[in-house]
Amino acid sequence: MKVALVGIGKIAVDQHVPAITNSPDWELAATVSRHGSVDGVEAFTDLGELLETRPEIRVISLCLPPVPRFAYAMQALQAGRHVMLEKPPGATLAECHALEAAAKAAGLTLYATWHSREADMVPAAKAWLADKVLKKLTVTWKEDVRRWHPGQDWIWEPGGLGVFDPGINALSIVTEILPHDIHVTDAVLEVPENRQTPIAAQIGFHHPQGADVSATFDWRQDGDQIWEIEAITDGGTLRLSGGGAQMEIDGQPSGEAAALDGEYPRLYDRMSALVQKGGSDVDLRPMTLVADAYTLGRRDTVAAFHEDG
């Protein structure tokens, strides 16, 4: 299938282009971007022009920041194209519901992707937790924003999510592996005095079986990056680390440690299957938790953040 990639930034170049190029199911047929391009691929600066001149491209994959994404997605759906959304699927939940309704009405595929769910050990963690009683779950997601999001000022503006841009990855795993849904009960959001979105957050959750569930997100991490989820149950303790690439049960490794380079290929495999069977996949639970954290969260002003330190 021919696919057009819209938004040629860091995530597109690092993840989407290799995943498409190495897939037997896909051909990168065009790009749309004001600033970026891919060697050997026809480049457009306007989505409308691509939709008009390349009707054989049936799938549009959007890698734009969240705020402008809705307009592009709706334009593609209204032109009869299937749409794949980078996480988070939009700037607001209402936007996502509108896109889902439009795709359903047109009989098109809409896929709200969560790449961290495709980490190697996430399915194994889900299977292990399925018959356990959860007592405590702790999420610790700490990374260096300068390392992973250099120069991406949009992330600090309204709709950019701030530390929830990586934090939503953790929540996408949690909502996938837990047998029961959780919801936010309290949150503290640490917002730099010169920014609009938080640089750190602490969140508490309600669990229907009474488990103690909490998350700590921080973008000021020096040294080793930490992406961990620990679940204490009646049957032992599970620990996911490396963003879901490694798993331990009671301190013992379970399976081989894996790299995260399989996440995006699996997303495109899933999109291929959805298009072929005429289905959609729009799970908004991770985004709902983030929205509720913003609604309930107390804002604490912290020191200014500057890209150059």
mmCIF file of C-alpha atoms in Angstrom, residues 3-198:
data_model
loop_
_atom_site.group_PDB
_atom_site.id
_atom_site.type_symbol
_atom_site.label_atom_id
_atom_site.label_comp_id
_atom_site.label_asym_id
_atom_site.label_seq_id
_atom_site.Cartn_x
_atom_site.Cartn_y
_atom_site.Cartn_z
ATOM 1 C CA VAL A 3 1.340 5.839 2.284
ATOM 2 C CA ALA A 4 2.060 9.545 2.599
ATOM 3 C CA LEU A 5 3.914 10.811 5.650
ATOM 4 C CA VAL A 6 2.865 14.248 6.878
ATOM 5 C CA GLY A 7 5.290 16.142 9.128
ATOM 6 C CA ILE A 8 8.930 15.286 8.498
ATOM 7 C CA GLY A 9 10.499 15.979 11.863
ATOM 8 C CA LYS A 10 12.616 13.981 14.290
ATOM 9 C CA ILE A 11 10.070 11.238 15.045
ATOM 10 C CA ALA A 12 9.270 10.775 11.354
ATOM 11 C CA VAL A 13 12.908 10.510 10.337
ATOM 12 C CA ASP A 14 13.990 8.360 13.284
ATOM 13 C CA GLN A 15 11.042 5.951 13.413
ATOM 14 C CA HIS A 16 8.380 6.217 10.699
ATOM 15 C CA VAL A 17 10.602 6.328 7.625
ATOM 16 C CA PRO A 18 12.668 3.232 8.589
ATOM 17 C CA ALA A 19 9.519 1.321 9.608
ATOM 18 C CA ILE A 20 7.837 2.035 6.259
ATOM 19 C CA THR A 21 10.976 1.462 4.201
ATOM 20 C CA ASN A 22 11.651 -1.936 5.747
ATOM 21 C CA SER A 23 8.054 -3.175 5.588
ATOM 22 C CA PRO A 24 6.863 -5.507 2.827
ATOM 23 C CA ASP A 25 3.362 -4.003 3.161
ATOM 24 C CA TRP A 26 4.136 -0.332 2.572
ATOM 25 C CA GLU A 27 5.600 2.072 0.040
ATOM 26 C CA LEU A 28 6.455 5.614 1.138
ATOM 27 C CA ALA A 29 4.937 7.364 -1.855
ATOM 28 C CA ALA A 30 5.006 11.016 -0.784
ATOM 29 C CA THR A 31 5.707 13.411 2.066
ATOM 30 C CA VAL A 32 4.094 16.657 3.194
ATOM 31 C CA SER A 33 6.180 19.134 5.159
ATOM 32 C CA ARG A 34 7.134 22.797 5.151
ATOM 33 C CA HIS A 35 10.708 22.061 6.159
ATOM 34 C CA GLY A 36 11.631 18.390 5.725
ATOM 35 C CA SER A 37 11.767 15.765 2.998
ATOM 36 C CA VAL A 38 12.966 12.222 2.337
ATOM 37 C CA ASP A 39 15.477 11.494 -0.392
ATOM 38 C CA GLY A 40 13.908 9.935 -3.452
ATOM 39 C CA VAL A 41 10.311 10.567 -2.317
ATOM 40 C CA GLU A 42 7.989 13.145 -3.893
ATOM 41 C CA ALA A 43 7.633 16.085 -1.504
ATOM 42 C CA PHE A 44 4.649 18.376 -1.076
ATOM 43 C CA THR A 45 4.226 21.411 1.142
ATOM 44 C CA ASP A 46 0.416 21.299 1.088
ATOM 45 C CA LEU A 47 -1.758 18.308 2.006
ATOM 46 C CA GLY A 48 -4.597 19.449 -0.217
ATOM 47 C CA GLU A 49 -2.328 19.352 -3.269
ATOM 48 C CA LEU A 50 -1.222 15.818 -2.439
ATOM 49 C CA LEU A 51 -4.795 14.632 -1.935
ATOM 50 C CA GLU A 52 -5.828 16.134 -5.268
ATOM 51 C CA THR A 53 -2.885 14.980 -7.381
ATOM 52 C CA ARG A 54 -2.129 11.569 -5.827
ATOM 53 C CA PRO A 55 -5.499 9.783 -5.509
ATOM 54 C CA GLU A 56 -3.787 6.377 -5.505
ATOM 55 C CA ILE A 57 -2.271 7.115 -2.075
ATOM 56 C CA ARG A 58 -4.946 5.713 0.202
ATOM 57 C CA VAL A 59 -3.253 6.073 3.588
ATOM 58 C CA ILE A 60 -2.066 9.230 5.359
ATOM 59 C CA SER A 61 0.214 8.938 8.400
ATOM 60 C CA LEU A 62 0.325 12.103 10.493
ATOM 61 C CA CYS A 63 3.456 12.989 12.497
ATOM 62 C CA LEU A 64 2.558 16.612 13.175
ATOM 63 C CA PRO A 65 2.425 18.148 16.670
ATOM 64 C CA PRO A 66 -0.968 17.603 18.355
ATOM 65 C CA VAL A 67 -2.501 21.076 17.871
ATOM 66 C CA PRO A 68 -2.560 21.213 14.037
ATOM 67 C CA ARG A 69 -3.211 17.508 13.630
ATOM 68 C CA PHE A 70 -7.021 17.591 13.709
ATOM 69 C CA ALA A 71 -7.376 19.798 10.633
ATOM 70 C CA TYR A 72 -5.025 17.590 8.614
ATOM 71 C CA ALA A 73 -6.700 14.378 9.766
ATOM 72 C CA MET A 74 -10.193 15.627 8.983
ATOM 73 C CA GLN A 75 -9.068 16.877 5.571
ATOM 74 C CA ALA A 76 -7.639 13.449 4.778
ATOM 75 C CA LEU A 77 -10.769 11.624 5.980
ATOM 76 C CA GLN A 78 -13.028 13.926 3.976
ATOM 77 C CA ALA A 79 -10.915 13.093 0.916
ATOM 78 C CA GLY A 80 -11.589 9.402 1.503
ATOM 79 C CA ARG A 81 -8.198 8.427 2.922
ATOM 80 C CA HIS A 82 -7.387 6.149 5.844
ATOM 81 C CA VAL A 83 -5.545 7.942 8.654
ATOM 82 C CA MET A 84 -2.841 6.883 11.100
ATOM 83 C CA LEU A 85 -2.198 9.219 14.045
ATOM 84 C CA GLU A 86 1.070 9.588 15.955
ATOM 85 C CA LYS A 87 0.562 9.777 19.718
ATOM 86 C CA PRO A 88 -1.191 11.581 21.264
ATOM 87 C CA PRO A 89 -4.004 11.283 18.716
ATOM 88 C CA GLY A 90 -5.012 14.931 19.101
ATOM 89 C CA ALA A 91 -4.871 18.052 21.217
ATOM 90 C CA THR A 92 -8.261 17.375 22.839
ATOM 91 C CA LEU A 93 -10.557 14.431 23.423
ATOM 92 C CA ALA A 94 -13.383 16.167 21.548
ATOM 93 C CA GLU A 95 -11.206 16.328 18.439
ATOM 94 C CA CYS A 96 -10.503 12.621 18.649
ATOM 95 C CA HIS A 97 -14.185 11.775 19.051
ATOM 96 C CA ALA A 98 -14.992 13.908 15.994
ATOM 97 C CA LEU A 99 -12.355 12.128 13.916
ATOM 98 C CA GLU A 100 -13.585 8.738 15.062
ATOM 99 C CA ALA A 101 -17.162 9.631 14.086
ATOM 100 C CA ALA A 102 -16.042 10.930 10.687
ATOM 101 C CA ALA A 103 -14.024 7.796 9.948
ATOM 102 C CA LYS A 104 -16.910 5.553 10.958
ATOM 103 C CA ALA A 105 -19.397 7.464 8.820
ATOM 104 C CA ALA A 106 -17.104 7.231 5.791
ATOM 105 C CA GLY A 107 -16.161 3.590 6.333
ATOM 106 C CA LEU A 108 -12.480 4.494 6.715
ATOM 107 C CA THR A 109 -9.758 3.270 9.045
ATOM 108 C CA LEU A 110 -8.586 5.544 11.865
ATOM 109 C CA TYR A 111 -5.711 4.286 14.000
ATOM 110 C CA ALA A 112 -4.672 6.142 17.150
ATOM 111 C CA THR A 113 -1.237 4.647 17.714
ATOM 112 C CA TRP A 114 0.520 4.104 21.052
ATOM 113 C CA HIS A 115 4.041 3.019 20.187
ATOM 114 C CA SER A 116 5.052 2.068 23.744
ATOM 115 C CA ARG A 117 2.381 -0.643 23.781
ATOM 116 C CA GLU A 118 4.409 -2.345 21.084
ATOM 117 C CA ALA A 119 7.482 -2.750 23.313
ATOM 118 C CA ASP A 120 8.560 -6.392 23.506
ATOM 119 C CA MET A 121 7.482 -7.289 27.036
ATOM 120 C CA VAL A 122 4.137 -5.479 27.206
ATOM 121 C CA PRO A 123 2.079 -8.492 26.034
ATOM 122 C CA ALA A 124 3.888 -10.753 28.520
ATOM 123 C CA ALA A 125 3.255 -8.314 31.359
ATOM 124 C CA LYS A 126 -0.417 -8.131 30.451
ATOM 125 C CA ALA A 127 -0.704 -11.921 30.439
ATOM 126 C CA TRP A 128 1.111 -12.255 33.786
ATOM 127 C CA LEU A 129 -1.117 -9.678 35.502
ATOM 128 C CA ALA A 130 -4.365 -11.073 34.111
ATOM 129 C CA ASP A 131 -5.083 -13.430 37.036
ATOM 130 C CA LYS A 132 -3.294 -11.504 39.812
ATOM 131 C CA VAL A 133 -4.690 -9.222 42.507
ATOM 132 C CA LEU A 134 -2.858 -5.918 42.263
ATOM 133 C CA LYS A 135 -1.712 -4.374 45.540
ATOM 134 C CA LYS A 136 0.504 -1.533 44.355
ATOM 135 C CA LEU A 137 1.638 -0.135 41.027
ATOM 136 C CA THR A 138 4.296 2.567 40.695
ATOM 137 C CA VAL A 139 5.263 4.303 37.460
ATOM 138 C CA THR A 140 8.586 6.139 37.299
ATOM 139 C CA TRP A 141 9.257 7.880 33.974
ATOM 140 C CA LYS A 142 12.214 10.260 34.110
ATOM 141 C CA GLU A 143 14.153 11.517 31.112
ATOM 142 C CA ASP A 144 16.163 14.477 29.857
ATOM 143 C CA VAL A 145 13.979 16.708 27.678
ATOM 144 C CA ARG A 146 17.049 18.321 26.079
ATOM 145 C CA ARG A 147 18.190 14.909 24.848
ATOM 146 C CA TRP A 148 14.911 13.642 23.431
ATOM 147 C CA HIS A 149 13.103 16.812 22.338
ATOM 148 C CA PRO A 150 15.767 19.338 21.305
ATOM 149 C CA GLY A 151 14.386 22.606 19.991
ATOM 150 C CA GLN A 152 10.764 21.426 20.053
ATOM 151 C CA ASP A 153 9.235 24.585 21.497
ATOM 152 C CA TRP A 154 5.693 23.485 20.601
ATOM 153 C CA ILE A 155 5.880 20.929 23.394
ATOM 154 C CA TRP A 156 5.919 23.762 25.951
ATOM 155 C CA GLU A 157 2.872 25.524 24.501
ATOM 156 C CA PRO A 158 -0.822 24.805 25.243
ATOM 157 C CA GLY A 159 -1.715 21.487 23.632
ATOM 158 C CA GLY A 160 1.910 20.337 23.619
ATOM 159 C CA LEU A 161 1.492 18.248 26.817
ATOM 160 C CA GLY A 162 4.908 19.015 28.319
ATOM 161 C CA VAL A 163 6.173 16.090 30.398
ATOM 162 C CA PHE A 164 3.001 14.204 29.539
ATOM 163 C CA ASP A 165 4.362 13.759 26.009
ATOM 164 C CA PRO A 166 6.576 10.947 27.330
ATOM 165 C CA GLY A 167 4.331 10.339 30.336
ATOM 166 C CA ILE A 168 1.457 9.315 28.089
ATOM 167 C CA ASN A 169 3.696 6.517 26.807
ATOM 168 C CA ALA A 170 3.793 5.084 30.322
ATOM 169 C CA LEU A 171 0.038 5.491 30.671
ATOM 170 C CA SER A 172 -0.502 3.711 27.361
ATOM 171 C CA ILE A 173 1.341 0.705 28.798
ATOM 172 C CA VAL A 174 -0.482 0.836 32.137
ATOM 173 C CA THR A 175 -3.912 0.962 30.503
ATOM 174 C CA GLU A 176 -2.932 -1.968 28.294
ATOM 175 C CA ILE A 177 -1.511 -4.319 30.937
ATOM 176 C CA LEU A 178 -3.933 -3.773 33.829
ATOM 177 C CA PRO A 179 -7.077 -5.947 33.821
ATOM 178 C CA HIS A 180 -9.089 -3.086 35.360
ATOM 179 C CA ASP A 181 -9.378 0.555 34.325
ATOM 180 C CA ILE A 182 -8.028 3.267 36.619
ATOM 181 C CA HIS A 183 -8.817 6.963 36.897
ATOM 182 C CA VAL A 184 -7.049 10.028 38.274
ATOM 183 C CA THR A 185 -7.821 11.143 41.825
ATOM 184 C CA ASP A 186 -5.166 13.809 42.382
ATOM 185 C CA ALA A 187 -2.151 15.366 40.690
ATOM 186 C CA VAL A 188 0.563 17.946 41.162
ATOM 187 C CA LEU A 189 1.923 19.590 38.011
ATOM 188 C CA GLU A 190 5.242 21.435 38.198
ATOM 189 C CA VAL A 191 5.216 24.202 35.587
ATOM 190 C CA PRO A 192 8.333 26.276 34.812
ATOM 191 C CA GLU A 193 7.703 29.969 35.314
ATOM 192 C CA ASN A 194 8.487 30.670 31.641
ATOM 193 C CA ARG A 195 6.463 27.809 30.141
ATOM 194 C CA GLN A 196 2.837 26.759 29.664
ATOM 195 C CA THR A 197 3.102 23.009 30.222
ATOM 196 C CA PRO A 198 4.551 20.962 33.112
#
